mmCIF file of C-alpha atoms in Angstrom:
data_model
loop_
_atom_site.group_PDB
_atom_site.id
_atom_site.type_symbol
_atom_site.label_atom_id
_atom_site.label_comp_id
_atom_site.label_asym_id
_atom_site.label_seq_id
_atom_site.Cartn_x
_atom_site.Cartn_y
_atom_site.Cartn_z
ATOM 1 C CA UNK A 9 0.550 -166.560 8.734
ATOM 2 C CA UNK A 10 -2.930 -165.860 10.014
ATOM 3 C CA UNK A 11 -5.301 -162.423 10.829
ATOM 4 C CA UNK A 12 -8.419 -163.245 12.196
ATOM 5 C CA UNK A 13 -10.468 -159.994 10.563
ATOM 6 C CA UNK A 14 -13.556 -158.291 9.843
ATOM 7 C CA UNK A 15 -14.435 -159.082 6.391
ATOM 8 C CA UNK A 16 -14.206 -155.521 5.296
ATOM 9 C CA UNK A 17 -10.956 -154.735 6.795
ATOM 10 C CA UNK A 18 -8.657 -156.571 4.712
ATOM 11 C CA UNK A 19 -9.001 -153.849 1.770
ATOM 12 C CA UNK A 20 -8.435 -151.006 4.314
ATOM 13 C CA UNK A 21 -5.040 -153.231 5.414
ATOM 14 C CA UNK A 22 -4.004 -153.211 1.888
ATOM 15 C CA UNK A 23 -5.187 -149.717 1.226
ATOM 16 C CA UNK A 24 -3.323 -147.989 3.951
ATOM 17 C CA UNK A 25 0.157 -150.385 3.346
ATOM 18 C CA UNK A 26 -0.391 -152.360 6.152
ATOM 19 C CA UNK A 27 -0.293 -155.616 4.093
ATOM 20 C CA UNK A 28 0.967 -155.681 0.728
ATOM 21 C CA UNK A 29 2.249 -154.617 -1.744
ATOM 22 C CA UNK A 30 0.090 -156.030 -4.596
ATOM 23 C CA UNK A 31 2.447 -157.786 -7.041
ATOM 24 C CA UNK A 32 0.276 -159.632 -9.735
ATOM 25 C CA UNK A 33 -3.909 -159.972 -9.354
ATOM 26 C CA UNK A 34 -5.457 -162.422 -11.125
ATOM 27 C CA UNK A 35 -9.137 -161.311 -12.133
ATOM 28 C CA UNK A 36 -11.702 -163.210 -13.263
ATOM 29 C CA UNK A 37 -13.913 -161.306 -15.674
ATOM 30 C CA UNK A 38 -17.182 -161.348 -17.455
ATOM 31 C CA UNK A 39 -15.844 -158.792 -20.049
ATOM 32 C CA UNK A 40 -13.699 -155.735 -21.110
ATOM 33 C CA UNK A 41 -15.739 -152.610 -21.757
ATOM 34 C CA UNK A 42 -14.622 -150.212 -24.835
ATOM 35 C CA UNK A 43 -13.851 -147.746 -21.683
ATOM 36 C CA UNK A 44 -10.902 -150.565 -20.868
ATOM 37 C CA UNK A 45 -12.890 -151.485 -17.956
ATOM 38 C CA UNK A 46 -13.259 -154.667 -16.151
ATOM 39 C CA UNK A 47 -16.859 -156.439 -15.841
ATOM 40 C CA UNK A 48 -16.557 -159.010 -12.584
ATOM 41 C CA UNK A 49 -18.159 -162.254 -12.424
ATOM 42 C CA UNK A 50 -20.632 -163.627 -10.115
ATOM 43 C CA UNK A 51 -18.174 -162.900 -7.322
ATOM 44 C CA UNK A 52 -16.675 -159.503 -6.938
ATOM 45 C CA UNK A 53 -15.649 -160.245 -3.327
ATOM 46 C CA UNK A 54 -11.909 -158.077 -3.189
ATOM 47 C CA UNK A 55 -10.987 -158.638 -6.336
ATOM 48 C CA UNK A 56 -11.736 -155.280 -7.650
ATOM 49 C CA UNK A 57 -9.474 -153.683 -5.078
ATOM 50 C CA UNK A 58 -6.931 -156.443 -5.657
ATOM 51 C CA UNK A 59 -6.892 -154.496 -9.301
ATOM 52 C CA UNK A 60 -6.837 -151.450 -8.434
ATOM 53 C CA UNK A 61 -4.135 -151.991 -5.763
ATOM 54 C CA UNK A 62 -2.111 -154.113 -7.872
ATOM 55 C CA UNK A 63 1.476 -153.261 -9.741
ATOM 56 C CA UNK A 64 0.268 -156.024 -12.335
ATOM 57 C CA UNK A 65 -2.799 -157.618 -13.555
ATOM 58 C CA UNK A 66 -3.670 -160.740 -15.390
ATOM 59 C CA UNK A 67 -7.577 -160.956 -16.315
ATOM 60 C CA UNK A 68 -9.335 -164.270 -16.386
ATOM 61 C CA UNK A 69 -11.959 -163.884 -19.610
ATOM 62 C CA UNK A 70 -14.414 -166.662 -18.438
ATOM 63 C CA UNK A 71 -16.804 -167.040 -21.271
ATOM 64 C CA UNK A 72 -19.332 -169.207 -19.219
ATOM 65 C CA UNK A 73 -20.204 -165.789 -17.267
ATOM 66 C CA UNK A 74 -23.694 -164.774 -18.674
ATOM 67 C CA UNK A 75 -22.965 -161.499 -20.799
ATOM 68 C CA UNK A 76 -26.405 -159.832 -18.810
ATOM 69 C CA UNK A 77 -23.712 -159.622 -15.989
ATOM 70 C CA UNK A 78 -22.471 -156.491 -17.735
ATOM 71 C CA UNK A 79 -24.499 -153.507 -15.745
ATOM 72 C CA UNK A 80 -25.365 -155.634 -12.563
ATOM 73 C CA UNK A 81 -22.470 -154.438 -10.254
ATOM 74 C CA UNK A 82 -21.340 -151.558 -8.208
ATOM 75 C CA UNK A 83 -17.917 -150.575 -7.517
ATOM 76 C CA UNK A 84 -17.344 -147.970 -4.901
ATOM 77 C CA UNK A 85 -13.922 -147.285 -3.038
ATOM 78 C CA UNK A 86 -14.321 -145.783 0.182
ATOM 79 C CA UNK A 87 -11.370 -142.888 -0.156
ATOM 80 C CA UNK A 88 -8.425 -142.496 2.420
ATOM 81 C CA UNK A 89 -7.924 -141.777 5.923
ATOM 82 C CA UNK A 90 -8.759 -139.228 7.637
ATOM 83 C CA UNK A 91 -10.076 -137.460 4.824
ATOM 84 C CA UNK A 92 -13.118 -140.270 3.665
ATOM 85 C CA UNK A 93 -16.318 -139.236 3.075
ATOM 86 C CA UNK A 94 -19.312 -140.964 4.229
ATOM 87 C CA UNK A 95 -20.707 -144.183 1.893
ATOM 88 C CA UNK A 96 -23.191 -143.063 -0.021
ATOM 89 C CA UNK A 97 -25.289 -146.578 0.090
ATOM 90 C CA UNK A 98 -28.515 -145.435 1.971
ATOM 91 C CA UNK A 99 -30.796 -147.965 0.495
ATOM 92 C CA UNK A 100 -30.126 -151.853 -0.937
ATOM 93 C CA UNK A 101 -30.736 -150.519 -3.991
ATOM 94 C CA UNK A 102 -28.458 -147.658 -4.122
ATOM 95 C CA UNK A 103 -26.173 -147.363 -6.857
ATOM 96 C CA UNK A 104 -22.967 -145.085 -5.921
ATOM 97 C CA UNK A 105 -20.007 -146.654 -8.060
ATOM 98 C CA UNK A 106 -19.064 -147.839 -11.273
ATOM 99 C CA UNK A 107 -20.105 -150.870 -13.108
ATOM 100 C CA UNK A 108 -17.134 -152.304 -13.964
ATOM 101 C CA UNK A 109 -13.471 -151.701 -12.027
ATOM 102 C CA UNK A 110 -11.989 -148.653 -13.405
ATOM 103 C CA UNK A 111 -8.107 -149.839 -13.942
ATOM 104 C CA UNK A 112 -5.124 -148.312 -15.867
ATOM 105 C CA UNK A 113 -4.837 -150.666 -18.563
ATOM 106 C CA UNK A 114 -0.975 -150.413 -19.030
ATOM 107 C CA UNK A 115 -1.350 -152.447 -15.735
ATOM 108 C CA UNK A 116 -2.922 -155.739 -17.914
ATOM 109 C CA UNK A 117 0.326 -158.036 -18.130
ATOM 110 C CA UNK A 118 -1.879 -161.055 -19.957
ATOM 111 C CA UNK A 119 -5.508 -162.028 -21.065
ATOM 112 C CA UNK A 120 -6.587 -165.648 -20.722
ATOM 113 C CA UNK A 121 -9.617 -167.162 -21.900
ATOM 114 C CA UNK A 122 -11.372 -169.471 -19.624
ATOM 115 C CA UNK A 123 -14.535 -171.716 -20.057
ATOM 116 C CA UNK A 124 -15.595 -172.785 -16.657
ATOM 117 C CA UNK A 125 -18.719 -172.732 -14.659
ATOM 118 C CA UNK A 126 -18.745 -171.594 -11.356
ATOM 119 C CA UNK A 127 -18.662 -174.185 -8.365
ATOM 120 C CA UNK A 128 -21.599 -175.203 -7.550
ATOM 121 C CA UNK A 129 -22.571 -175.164 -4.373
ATOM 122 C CA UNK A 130 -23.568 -178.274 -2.034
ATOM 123 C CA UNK A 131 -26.391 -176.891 0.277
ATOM 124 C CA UNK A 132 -29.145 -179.504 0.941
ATOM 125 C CA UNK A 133 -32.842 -179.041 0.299
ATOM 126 C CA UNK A 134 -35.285 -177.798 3.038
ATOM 127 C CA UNK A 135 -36.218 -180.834 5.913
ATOM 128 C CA UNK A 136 -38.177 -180.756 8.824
ATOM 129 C CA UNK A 137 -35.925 -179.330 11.221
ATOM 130 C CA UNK A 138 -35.286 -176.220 9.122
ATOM 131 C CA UNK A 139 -39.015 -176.198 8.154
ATOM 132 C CA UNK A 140 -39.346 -175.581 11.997
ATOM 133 C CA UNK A 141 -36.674 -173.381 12.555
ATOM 134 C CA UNK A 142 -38.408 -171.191 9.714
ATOM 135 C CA UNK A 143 -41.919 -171.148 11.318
ATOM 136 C CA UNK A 144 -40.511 -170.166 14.742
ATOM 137 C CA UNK A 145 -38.782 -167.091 12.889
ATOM 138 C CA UNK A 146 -41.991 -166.568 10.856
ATOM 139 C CA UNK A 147 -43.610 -165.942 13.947
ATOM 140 C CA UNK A 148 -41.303 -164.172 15.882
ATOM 141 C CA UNK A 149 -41.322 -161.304 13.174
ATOM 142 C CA UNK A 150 -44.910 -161.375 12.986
ATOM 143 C CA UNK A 151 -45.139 -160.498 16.213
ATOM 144 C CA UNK A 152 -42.733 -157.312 16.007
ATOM 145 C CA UNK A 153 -44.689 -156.094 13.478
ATOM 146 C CA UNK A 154 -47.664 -156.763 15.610
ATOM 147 C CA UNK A 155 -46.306 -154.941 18.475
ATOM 148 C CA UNK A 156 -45.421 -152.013 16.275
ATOM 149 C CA UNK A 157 -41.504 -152.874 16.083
ATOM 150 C CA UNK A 158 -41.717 -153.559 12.134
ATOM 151 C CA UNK A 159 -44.097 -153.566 9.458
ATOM 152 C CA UNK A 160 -43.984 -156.146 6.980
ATOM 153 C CA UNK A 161 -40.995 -154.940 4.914
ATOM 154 C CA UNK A 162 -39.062 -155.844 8.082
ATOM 155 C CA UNK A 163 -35.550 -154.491 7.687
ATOM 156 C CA UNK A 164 -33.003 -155.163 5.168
ATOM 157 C CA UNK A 165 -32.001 -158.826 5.531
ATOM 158 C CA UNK A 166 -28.440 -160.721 5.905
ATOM 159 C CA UNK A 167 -27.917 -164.302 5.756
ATOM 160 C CA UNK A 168 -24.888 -166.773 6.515
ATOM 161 C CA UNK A 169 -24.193 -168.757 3.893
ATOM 162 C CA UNK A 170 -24.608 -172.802 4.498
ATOM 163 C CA UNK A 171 -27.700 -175.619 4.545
ATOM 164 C CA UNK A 172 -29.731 -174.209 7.846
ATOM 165 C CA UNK A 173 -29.280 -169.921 6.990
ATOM 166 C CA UNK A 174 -30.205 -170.893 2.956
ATOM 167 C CA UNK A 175 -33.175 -173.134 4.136
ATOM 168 C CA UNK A 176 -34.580 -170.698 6.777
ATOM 169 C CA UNK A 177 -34.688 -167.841 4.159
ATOM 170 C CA UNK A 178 -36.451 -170.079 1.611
ATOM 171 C CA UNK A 179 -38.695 -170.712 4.265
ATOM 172 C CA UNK A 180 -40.330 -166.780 4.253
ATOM 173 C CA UNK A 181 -41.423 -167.457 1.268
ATOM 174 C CA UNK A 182 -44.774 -168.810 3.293
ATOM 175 C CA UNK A 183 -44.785 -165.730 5.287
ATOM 176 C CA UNK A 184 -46.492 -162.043 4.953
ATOM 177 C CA UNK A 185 -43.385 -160.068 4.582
ATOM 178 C CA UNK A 186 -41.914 -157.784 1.185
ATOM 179 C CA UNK A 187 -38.411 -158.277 1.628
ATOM 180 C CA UNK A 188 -35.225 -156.885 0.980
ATOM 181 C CA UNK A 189 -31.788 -157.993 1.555
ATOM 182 C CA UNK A 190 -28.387 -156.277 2.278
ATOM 183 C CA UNK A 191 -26.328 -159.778 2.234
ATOM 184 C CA UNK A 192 -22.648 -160.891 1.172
ATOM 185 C CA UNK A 193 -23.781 -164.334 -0.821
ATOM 186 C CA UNK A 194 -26.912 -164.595 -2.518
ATOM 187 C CA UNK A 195 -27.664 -168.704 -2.517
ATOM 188 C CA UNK A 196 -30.854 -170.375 -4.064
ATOM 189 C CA UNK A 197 -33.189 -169.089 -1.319
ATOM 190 C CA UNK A 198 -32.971 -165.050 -2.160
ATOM 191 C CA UNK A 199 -34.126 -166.522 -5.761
ATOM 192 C CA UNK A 200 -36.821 -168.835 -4.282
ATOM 193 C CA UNK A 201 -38.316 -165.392 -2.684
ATOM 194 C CA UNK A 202 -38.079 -163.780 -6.023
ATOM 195 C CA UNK A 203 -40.148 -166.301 -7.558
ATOM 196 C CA UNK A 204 -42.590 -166.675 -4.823
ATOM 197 C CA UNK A 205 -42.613 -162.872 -5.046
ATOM 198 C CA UNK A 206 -41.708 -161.875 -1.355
ATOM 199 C CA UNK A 207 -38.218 -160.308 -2.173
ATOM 200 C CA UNK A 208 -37.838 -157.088 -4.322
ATOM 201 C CA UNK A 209 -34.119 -156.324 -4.225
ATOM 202 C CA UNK A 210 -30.729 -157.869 -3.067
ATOM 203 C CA UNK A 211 -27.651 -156.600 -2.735
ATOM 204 C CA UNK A 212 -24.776 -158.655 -2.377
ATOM 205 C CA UNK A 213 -21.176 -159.521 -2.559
ATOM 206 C CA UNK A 214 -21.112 -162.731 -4.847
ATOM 207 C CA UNK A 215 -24.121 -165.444 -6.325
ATOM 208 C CA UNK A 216 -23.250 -168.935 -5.293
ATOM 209 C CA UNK A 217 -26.168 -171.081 -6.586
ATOM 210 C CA UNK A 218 -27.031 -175.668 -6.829
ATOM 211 C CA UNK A 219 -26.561 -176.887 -10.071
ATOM 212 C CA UNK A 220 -30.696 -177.069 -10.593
ATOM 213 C CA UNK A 221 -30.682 -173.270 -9.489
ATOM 214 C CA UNK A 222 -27.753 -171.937 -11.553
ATOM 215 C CA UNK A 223 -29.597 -173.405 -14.537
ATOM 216 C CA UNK A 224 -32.639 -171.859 -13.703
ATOM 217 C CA UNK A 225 -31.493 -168.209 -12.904
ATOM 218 C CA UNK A 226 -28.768 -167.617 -15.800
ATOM 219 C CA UNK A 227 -30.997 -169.204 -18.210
ATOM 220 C CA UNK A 228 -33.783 -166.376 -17.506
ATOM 221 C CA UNK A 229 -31.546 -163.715 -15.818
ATOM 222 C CA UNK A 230 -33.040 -161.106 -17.218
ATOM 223 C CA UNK A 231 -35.919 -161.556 -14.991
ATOM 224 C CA UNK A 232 -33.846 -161.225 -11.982
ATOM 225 C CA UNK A 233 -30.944 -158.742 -13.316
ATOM 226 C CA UNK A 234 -33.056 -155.272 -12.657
ATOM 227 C CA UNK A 235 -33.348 -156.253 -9.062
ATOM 228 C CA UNK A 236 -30.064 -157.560 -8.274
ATOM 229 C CA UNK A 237 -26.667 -155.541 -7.818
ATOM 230 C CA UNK A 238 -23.301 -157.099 -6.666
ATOM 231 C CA UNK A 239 -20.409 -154.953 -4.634
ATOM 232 C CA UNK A 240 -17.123 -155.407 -3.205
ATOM 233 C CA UNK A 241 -17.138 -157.391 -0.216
ATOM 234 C CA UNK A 242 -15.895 -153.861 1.535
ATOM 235 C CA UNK A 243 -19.004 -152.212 0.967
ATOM 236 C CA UNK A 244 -21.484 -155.254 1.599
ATOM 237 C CA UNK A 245 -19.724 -155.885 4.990
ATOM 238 C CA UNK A 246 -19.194 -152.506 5.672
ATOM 239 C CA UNK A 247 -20.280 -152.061 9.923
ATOM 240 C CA UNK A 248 -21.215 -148.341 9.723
ATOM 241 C CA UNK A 249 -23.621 -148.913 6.119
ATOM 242 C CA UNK A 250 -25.042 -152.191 8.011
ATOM 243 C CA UNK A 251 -26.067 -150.619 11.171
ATOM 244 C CA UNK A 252 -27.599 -147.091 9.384
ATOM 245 C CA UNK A 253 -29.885 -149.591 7.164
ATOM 246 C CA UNK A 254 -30.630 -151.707 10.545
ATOM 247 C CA UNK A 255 -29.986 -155.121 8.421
ATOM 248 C CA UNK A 256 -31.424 -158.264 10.559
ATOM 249 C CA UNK A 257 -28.720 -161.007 10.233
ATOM 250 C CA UNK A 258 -29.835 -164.521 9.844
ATOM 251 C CA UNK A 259 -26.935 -166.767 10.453
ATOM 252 C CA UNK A 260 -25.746 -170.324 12.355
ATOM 253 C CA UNK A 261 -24.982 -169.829 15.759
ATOM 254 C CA UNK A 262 -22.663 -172.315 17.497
ATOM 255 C CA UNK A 263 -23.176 -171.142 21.488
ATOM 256 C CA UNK A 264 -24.984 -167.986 23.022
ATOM 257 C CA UNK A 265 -25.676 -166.712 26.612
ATOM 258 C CA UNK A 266 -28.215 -165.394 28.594
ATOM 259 C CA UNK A 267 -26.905 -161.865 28.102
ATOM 260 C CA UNK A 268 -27.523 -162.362 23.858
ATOM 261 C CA UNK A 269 -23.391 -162.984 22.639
ATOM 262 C CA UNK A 270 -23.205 -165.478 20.015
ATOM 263 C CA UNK A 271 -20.965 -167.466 18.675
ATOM 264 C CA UNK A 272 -21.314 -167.858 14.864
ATOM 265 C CA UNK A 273 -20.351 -170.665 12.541
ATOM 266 C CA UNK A 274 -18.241 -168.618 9.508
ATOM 267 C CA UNK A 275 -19.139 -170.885 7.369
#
């Protein structure tokens, strides 16, 4: 009734029969290519292994998906164990997949057309508090790249989705630093560094964005599309592609000891 898992396992469970079988997957989609395949959304999360994996598919046509979405993502599929080769991802901006989900069409059961926007999401704008929060962080960093620890690309960045992780990361914008990020949910602040110009890339898993922000990105998304690429959640959670990069993770913590174990909010 309940796993408590890493967010990259749950493919690998499915992959190697430990959960499953895949009956039906339902798979929301910005388009069908002429090569028959299928163009995620804003959120690839598992769905493209849910596809693949699947004895039957039904695909979810949502026409409010900006057609630019078409050559943002990257699917890879780690292969089976023990014979799996090393992920290819050595730099956010590595493409090493396909950009849509490469399925056997005789698996598509049904096509439904859709029409609805995405959720938006209900973050809160920047306060004092997370003002603060962002200045002491600000200045922590400057001084490991003052000490020789960093330079001012820093590492690859991850944040936790939410109010405080969103705000924090809007909050570099005031600092020295280039950016890049190696992240699972790209919220309003990895576009608030793009326009202030202090982030060149992201990779993520999904784009959940405010109302104001969706209307702002998709409405110019071109601007933002070139430096942008969205993967399974497998691949943007993956531990050994995480640690090799030597992403910083910026996330809500709810306790921590002296000896540096935290305990994150998941949400």
């Amino acid at each position: 009734m309940f796993i408590d898992q890493h967010l990259s396992e749950t493919v690998e469970h499915l992959r190697s029969v430990q959960l499953g079988p895949i009956n039906h997957a339902i798979v929301e989609a910005a388009a069908i290519t002429e090569d028959r395949g299928i163009v995620p959304s804003t959120s690839v999360g598992n769905s493209a292994s849910f596809a693949v994996l699947a004895n039957k598919i039904i695909v979810e046509i949502n026409l409010s998906q900006p057609a630019e979405l078409e050559g943002l993502h990257d699917i890879y599929f780690p292969g089976r164990r023990p014979s799996r080769v090393p992920i290819p991802v050595v730099t956010c901006e590595s493409r090493v997949g396909f950009p849509y989900v490469p399925i056997d069409p005789d698996k598509i059961v049904a096509i439904v057309v859709t029409d609805e926007k995405d959720s938006a999401s209900s973050i809160k704008p920047p306060d004092a508090d997370t003002d603060a929060i962002a200045g002491h962080l600000i200045r922590f960093l400057e001084e490991e790249v003052a000490k020789g620890r960093l330079d001012l690309t820093l590492h690859p960045l991850q944040a936790g989705i939410g109010t405080i992780a969103n705000s924090v990361l809007s909050g570099l914008a005031s600092g020295p630093f280039h950016l890049r990020m190696y992240s699972e949910v790209l919220q309003d602040s990895t576009f608030d560094l793009f326009d202030a110009g202090k982030l060149t890339f992201a990779s993520g898993s999904s784009i959940t964005l405010s109302t104001a922000c969706a209307e702002r990105v998709f409405g110019n998304f071109e601007k933002y599309k070139e430096h942008i690429v969205l993967r399974p959640q497998e691949i943007s959670n993956y531990p050994e592609v995480i640690r090799r990069l030597g992403v910083m993770g910026i996330n809500t913590a709810l306790e921590f000891d002296i000896y540096g174990n935290v305990n994150l909010d998941p949400f």
